[in-house]
XYZ file of C-alpha atoms in Angstrom:
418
model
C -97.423 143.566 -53.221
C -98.714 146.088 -50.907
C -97.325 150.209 -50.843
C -94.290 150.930 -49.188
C -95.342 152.744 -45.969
C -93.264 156.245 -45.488
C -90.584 156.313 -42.936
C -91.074 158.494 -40.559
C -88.186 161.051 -40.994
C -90.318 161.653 -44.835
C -93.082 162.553 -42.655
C -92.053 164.998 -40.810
C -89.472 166.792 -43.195
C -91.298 168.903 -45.243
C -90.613 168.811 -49.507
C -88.125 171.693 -49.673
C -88.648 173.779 -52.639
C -85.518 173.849 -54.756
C -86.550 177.784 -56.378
C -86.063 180.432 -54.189
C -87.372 183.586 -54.150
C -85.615 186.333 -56.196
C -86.283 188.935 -53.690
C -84.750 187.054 -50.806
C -81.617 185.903 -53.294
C -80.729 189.828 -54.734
C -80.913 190.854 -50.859
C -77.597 191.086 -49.035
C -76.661 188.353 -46.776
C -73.768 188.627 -43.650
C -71.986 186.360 -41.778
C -70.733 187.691 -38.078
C -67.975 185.494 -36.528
C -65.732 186.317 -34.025
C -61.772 185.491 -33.759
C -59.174 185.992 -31.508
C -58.648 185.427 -27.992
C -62.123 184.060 -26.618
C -64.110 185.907 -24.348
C -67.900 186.361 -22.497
C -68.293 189.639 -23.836
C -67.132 189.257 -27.452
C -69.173 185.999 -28.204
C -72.660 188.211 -26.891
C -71.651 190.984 -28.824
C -70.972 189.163 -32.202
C -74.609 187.438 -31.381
C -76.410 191.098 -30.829
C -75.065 192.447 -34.140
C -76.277 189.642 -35.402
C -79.447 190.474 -33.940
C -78.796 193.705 -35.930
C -78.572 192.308 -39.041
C -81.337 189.605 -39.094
C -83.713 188.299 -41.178
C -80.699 187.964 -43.802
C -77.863 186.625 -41.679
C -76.823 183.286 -40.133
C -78.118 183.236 -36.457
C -77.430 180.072 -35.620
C -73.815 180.148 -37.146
C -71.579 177.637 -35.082
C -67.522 178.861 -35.513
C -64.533 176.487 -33.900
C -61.278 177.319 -33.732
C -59.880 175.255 -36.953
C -62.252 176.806 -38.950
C -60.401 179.750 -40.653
C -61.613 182.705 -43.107
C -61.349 180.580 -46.406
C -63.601 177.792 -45.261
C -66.676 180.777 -44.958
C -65.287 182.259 -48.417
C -65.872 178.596 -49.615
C -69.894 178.537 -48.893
C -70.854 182.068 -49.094
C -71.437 181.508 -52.603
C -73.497 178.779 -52.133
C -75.889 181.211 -49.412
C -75.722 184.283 -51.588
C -73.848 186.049 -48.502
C -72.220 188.947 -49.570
C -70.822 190.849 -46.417
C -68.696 189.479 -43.723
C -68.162 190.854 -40.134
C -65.528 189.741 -38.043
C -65.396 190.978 -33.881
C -61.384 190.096 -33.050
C -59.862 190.626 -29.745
C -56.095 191.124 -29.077
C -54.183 192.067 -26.316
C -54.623 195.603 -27.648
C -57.867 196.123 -27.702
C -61.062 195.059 -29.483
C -61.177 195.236 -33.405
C -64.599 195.133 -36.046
C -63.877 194.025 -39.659
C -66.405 194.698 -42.582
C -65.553 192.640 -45.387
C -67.211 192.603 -49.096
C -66.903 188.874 -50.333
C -65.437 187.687 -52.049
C -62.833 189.696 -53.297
C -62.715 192.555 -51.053
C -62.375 195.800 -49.914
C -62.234 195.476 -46.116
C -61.986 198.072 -43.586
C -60.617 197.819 -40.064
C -62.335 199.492 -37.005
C -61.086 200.294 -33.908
C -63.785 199.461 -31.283
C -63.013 202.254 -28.117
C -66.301 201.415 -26.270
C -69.265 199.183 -26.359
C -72.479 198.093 -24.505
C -74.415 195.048 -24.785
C -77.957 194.745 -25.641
C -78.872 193.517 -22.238
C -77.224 196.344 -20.276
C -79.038 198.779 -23.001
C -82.909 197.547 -22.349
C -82.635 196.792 -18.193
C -82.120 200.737 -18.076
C -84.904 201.522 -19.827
C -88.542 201.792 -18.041
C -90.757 200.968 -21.097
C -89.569 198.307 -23.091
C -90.299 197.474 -26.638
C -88.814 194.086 -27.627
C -90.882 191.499 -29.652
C -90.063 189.072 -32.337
C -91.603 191.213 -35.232
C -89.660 193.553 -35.078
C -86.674 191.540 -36.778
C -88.656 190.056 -39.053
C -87.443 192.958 -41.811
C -84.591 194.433 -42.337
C -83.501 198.206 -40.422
C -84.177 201.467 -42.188
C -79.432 202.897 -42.098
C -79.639 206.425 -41.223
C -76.673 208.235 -41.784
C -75.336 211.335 -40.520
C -72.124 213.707 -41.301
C -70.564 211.195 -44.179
C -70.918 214.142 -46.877
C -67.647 215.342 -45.804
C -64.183 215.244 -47.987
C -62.407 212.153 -47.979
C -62.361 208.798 -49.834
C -62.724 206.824 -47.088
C -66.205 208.277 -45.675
C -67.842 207.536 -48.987
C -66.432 203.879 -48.995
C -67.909 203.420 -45.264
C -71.486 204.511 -46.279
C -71.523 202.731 -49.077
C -70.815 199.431 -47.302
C -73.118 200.283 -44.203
C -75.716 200.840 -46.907
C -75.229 198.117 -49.358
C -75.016 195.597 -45.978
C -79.266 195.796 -45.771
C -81.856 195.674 -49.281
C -82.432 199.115 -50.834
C -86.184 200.639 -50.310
C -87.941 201.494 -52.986
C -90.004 204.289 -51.997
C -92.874 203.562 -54.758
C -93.448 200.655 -53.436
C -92.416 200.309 -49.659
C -95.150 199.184 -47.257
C -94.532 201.747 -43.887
C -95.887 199.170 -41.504
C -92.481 196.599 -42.310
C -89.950 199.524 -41.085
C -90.024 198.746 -37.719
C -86.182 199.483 -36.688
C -83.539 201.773 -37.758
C -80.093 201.773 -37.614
C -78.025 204.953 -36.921
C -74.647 206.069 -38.162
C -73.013 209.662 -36.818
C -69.752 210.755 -37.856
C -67.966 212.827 -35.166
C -65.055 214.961 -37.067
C -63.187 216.310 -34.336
C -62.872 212.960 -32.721
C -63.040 210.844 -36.073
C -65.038 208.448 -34.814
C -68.554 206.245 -35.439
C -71.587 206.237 -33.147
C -73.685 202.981 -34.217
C -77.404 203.201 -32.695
C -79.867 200.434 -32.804
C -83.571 201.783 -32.236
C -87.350 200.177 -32.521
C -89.530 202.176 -34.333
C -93.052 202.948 -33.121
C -95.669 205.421 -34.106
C -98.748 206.634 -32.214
C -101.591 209.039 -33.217
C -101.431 212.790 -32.478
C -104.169 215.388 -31.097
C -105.825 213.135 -28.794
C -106.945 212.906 -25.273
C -105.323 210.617 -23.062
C -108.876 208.525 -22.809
C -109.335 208.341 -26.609
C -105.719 207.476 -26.883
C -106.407 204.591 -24.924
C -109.661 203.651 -26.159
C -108.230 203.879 -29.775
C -105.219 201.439 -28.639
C -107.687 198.807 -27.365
C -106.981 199.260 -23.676
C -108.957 199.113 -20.330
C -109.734 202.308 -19.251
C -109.720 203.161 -15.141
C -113.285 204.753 -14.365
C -112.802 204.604 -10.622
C -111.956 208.027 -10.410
C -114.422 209.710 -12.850
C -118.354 210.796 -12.298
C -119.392 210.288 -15.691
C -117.304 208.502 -18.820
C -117.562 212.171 -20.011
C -115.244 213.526 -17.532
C -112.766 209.940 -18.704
C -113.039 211.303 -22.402
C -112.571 215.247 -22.030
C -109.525 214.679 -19.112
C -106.530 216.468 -20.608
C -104.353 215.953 -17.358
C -101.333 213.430 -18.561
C -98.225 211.560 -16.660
C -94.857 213.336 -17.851
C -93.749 210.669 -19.302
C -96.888 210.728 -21.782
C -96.486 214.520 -22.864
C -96.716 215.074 -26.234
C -93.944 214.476 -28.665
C -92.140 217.801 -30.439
C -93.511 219.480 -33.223
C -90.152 218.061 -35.071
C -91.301 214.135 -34.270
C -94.499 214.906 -36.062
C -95.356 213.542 -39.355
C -98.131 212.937 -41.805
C -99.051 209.250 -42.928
C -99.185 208.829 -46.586
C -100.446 205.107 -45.860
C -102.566 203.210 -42.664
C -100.095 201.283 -40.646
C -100.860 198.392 -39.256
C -100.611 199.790 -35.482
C -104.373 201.223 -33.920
C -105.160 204.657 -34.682
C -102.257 205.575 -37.410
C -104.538 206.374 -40.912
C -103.658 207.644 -43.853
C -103.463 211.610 -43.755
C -103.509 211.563 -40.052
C -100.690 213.326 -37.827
C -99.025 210.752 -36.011
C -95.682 210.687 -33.557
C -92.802 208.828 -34.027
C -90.792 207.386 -31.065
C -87.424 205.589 -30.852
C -86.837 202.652 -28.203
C -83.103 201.879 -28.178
C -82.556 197.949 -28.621
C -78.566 197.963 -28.241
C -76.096 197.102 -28.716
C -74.119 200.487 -29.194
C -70.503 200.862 -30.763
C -67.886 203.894 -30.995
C -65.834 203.287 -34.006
C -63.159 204.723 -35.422
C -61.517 203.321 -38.732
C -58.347 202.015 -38.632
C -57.141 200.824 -41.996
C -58.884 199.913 -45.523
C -57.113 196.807 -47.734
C -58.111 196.814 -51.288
C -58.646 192.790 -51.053
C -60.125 190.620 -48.309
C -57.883 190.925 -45.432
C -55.298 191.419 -47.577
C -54.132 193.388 -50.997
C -52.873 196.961 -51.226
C -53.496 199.849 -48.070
C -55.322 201.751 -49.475
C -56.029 204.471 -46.298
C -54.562 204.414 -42.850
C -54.905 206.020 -39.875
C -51.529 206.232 -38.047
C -49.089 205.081 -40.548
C -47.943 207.091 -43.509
C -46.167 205.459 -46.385
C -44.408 208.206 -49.290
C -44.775 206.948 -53.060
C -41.247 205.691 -53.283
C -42.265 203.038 -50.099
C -45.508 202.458 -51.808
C -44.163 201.611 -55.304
C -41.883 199.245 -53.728
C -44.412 197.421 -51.931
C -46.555 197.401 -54.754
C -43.602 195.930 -56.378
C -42.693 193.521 -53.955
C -46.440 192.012 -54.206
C -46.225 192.144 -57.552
C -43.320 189.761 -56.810
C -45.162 187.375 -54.721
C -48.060 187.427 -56.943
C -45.988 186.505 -59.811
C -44.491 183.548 -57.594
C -47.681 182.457 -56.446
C -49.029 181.899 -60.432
C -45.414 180.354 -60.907
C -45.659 177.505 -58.120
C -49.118 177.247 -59.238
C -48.598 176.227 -62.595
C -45.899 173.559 -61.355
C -48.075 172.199 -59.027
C -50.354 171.997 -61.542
C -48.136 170.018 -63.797
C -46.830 167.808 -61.385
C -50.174 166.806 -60.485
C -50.703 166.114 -64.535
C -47.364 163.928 -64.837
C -47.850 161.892 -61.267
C -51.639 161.407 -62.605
C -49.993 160.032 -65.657
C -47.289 157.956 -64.115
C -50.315 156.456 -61.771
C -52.061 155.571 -65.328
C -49.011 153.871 -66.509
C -48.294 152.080 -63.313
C -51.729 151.082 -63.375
C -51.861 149.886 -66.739
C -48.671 147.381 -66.423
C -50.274 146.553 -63.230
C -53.038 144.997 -65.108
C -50.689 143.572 -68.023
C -48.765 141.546 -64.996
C -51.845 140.539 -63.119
C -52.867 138.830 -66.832
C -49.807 137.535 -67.662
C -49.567 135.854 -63.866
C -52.880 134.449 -64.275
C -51.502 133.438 -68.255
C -48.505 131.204 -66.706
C -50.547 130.352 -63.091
C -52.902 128.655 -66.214
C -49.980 127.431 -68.040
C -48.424 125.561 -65.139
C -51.647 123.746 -63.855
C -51.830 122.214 -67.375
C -48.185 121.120 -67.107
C -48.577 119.503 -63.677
C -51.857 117.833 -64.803
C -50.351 116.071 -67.452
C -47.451 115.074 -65.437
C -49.846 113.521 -62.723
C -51.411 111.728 -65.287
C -48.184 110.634 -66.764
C -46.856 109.223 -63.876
C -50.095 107.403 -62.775
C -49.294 105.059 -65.794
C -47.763 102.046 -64.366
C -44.763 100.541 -65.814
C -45.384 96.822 -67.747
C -41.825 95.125 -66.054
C -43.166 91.784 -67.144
C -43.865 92.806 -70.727
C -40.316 94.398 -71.060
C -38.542 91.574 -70.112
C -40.553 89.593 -72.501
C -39.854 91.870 -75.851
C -35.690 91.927 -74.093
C -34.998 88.300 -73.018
C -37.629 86.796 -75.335
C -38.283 84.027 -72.188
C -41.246 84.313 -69.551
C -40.173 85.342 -66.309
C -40.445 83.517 -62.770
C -43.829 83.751 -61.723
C -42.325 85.243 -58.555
C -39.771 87.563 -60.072
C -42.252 91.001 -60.606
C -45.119 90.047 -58.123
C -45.356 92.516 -55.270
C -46.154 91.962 -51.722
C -48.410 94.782 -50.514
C -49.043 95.033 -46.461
C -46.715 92.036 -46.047
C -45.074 93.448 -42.862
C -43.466 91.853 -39.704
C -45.258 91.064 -36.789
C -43.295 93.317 -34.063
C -44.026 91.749 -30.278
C -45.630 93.938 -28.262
C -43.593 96.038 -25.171
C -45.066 97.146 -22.784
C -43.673 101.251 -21.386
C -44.042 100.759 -18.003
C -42.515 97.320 -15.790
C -44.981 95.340 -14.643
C -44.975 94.965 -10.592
C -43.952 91.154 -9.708
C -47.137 89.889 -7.288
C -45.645 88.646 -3.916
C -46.390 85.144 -3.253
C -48.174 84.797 0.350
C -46.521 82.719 2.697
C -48.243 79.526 3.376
């Protein structure tokens, strides 16, 4: 026999390789959804924070309406996702949870304002957006969290435990290409979330070299000699150099023209969007649920909060309780359903037993009365004569001749007259 071709579904699907890498599994992974009452501006928002968070989050993540919190609990698991962000919309106003999976904690922000990513770039005249810039993670940069209060600390730690730590041994300059930016206003006790591209250009030279360096066309229509192109200092004010403060020194070549190691180079920020004002709300112990444990506007004294704590207590206690007899009646109607099934198969056997039983029986009874009866010999061994040769003979298909009636009356024929 000859090879069995490939179908060609094998051929195109590549072998997927069943060991990942460790690097990509110990990275945090996010899901952003959005619930509540649907809107244009709330789906494009959840997908430019996903945008945000790429290359660890689900892009292409498809939500519906029966799908609830538990079902991505479920699977996250499965995807090694271990943050969850939620964009909700209520009559009140617009709402961002941050959830740590799977057990919690989860804090509540109050979204006051917000702009898209779109509305962010069309105002800006030189825009940087390519695809490799989300190929990596964003460098968090955060600003005023150092001050007093639990509830800062618990914020930057979940901003920063959201993206893969940086070792600074190790780090390769040229994959920080975006930054994310965190400022804490006190007086107003809210969040400014920034989203920037990165980009770096070398310092102390000409606008020519600059160019030259950068692999670009230079315009010699308006110079005498390429001398006068090279030692032209005049510069556009939108190419001035950067502040003394943007300068830094290289301690590696990027992978950009002219940055080398131990050169002066300028760094420049190129806002991507979207942008958020935040201010938090409330922080649960569990995932959207469990003990307050901070909240903005409502103030609970330790007599309320030692009741509630009891009352959950309560429910948590009745929760096990139903749980367990759940859990036994499923054990006893799994036994029953054993049982039943067992003298199911005892009755099906004994059926078949006396459906056996009673074919034998009707054989022999068939066969028994296909035996004819001997009249002749009986009244031989009773009367001890031989009987009339007529007496016991039988007259098969001796039947009467019936004459033959027509249904319907036959017409009489008129005789013609002669």
């Amino acid at each position: 026999m000859g090879r069995h071709k490939k179908g060609r579904c094998v051929k195109r699907n590549k072998q997927i390789n069943t060991e990942e890498n460790p690097d990509i599994v110990k990275a945090p992974h996010s899901f952003v959804i959005h619930r509540g009452i649907p809107g244009e501006h709330i789906v494009e928002l959840t997908k430019n924070f996903r945008k945000i968070m790429e290359p660890f989050t689900a892009m292409s993540l498809k939500e519906r309406k029966k799908n609830t919190i538990k079902d991505f609990v479920s699977i996250a698991s499965i995807l090694h996702v271990t943050h969850m962000c939620i964009f909700s919309k209520t009559e009140q106003g617009m709402y961002f949870k941050l959830c740590r999976l799977p057990r919690g904690p989860t804090l509540t922000f109050k979204i006051h304002s917000f702009s898209l990513s779109r509305d962010v770039i069309s105002l800006i005249k030189k825009q940087m957006v390519y695809e490799e810039l989300f190929n990596n993670s964003p460098l968090v940069i955060l600003n005023n969290f150092s001050g007093e209060g639990m509830q800062l600390k618990l914020i930057a730690s979940m901003f920063q435990n959201m993206f893969p730590t940086i070792n600074l041994t190790t780090v390769n300059l040229s994959t920080i290409r975006r930054c994310l930016c965190l400022n804490y206003n006190a007086t107003s006790k809210t969040i400014d979330l920034r989203h920037y591209a990165i980009k770096v250009i070398p310092v102390g030279l000409s606008k020519g070299v600059k160019k030259l360096v950068q692999a670009k066309i230079p315009n010699l229509s308006k110079c005498e000699d390429f001398s006068d192109f090279l030692t032209k200092e005049t510069v556009s004010e939108s190419e001035v150099e950067d502040d003394p403060l943007n300068h830094v020194t290289l301690p590696q070549k990027l992978s950009s023209r002219g940055n080398y190691a131990n050169n002066k180079s300028a760094i420049r920020l190129s806002e991507l969007g979207p942008r958020l004002t935040l201010e938090l709300i409330k922080v649960e112990d569990g995932l959207l649920d469990g003990e307050v444990l901070y909240h903005e506007y409502v103030f609970k004294s330790e007599e309320e909060k030692l009741l509630i704590k009891k009352k959950r207590e309560e429910k948590k206690k009745l929760k096990e309780k139903r749980k367990k007899i759940q859990e036994e009646n499923k054990k006893r109607k799994e036994l029953q359903k054993q049982e039943h099934k067992e003298r199911s198969l005892k009755g099906i056997q004994k059926k078949k037993e006396s459906e056996i039983l009673l074919q034998k029986i009707a054989k022999e009874s068939v066969e028994e009365n296909n035996i004819e009866d001997d009249d002749a010999q009986y009244y031989r061994d009773e009367i001890g004569e031989e009987p009339d040769k007529d007496l016991f003979e039988r007259k098969v298909g001796n039947k009467r001749l019936q004459k033959f009636t027509s249904k319907h009356k036959l017409k009489k024929q008129k005789l013609s007259k002669s």
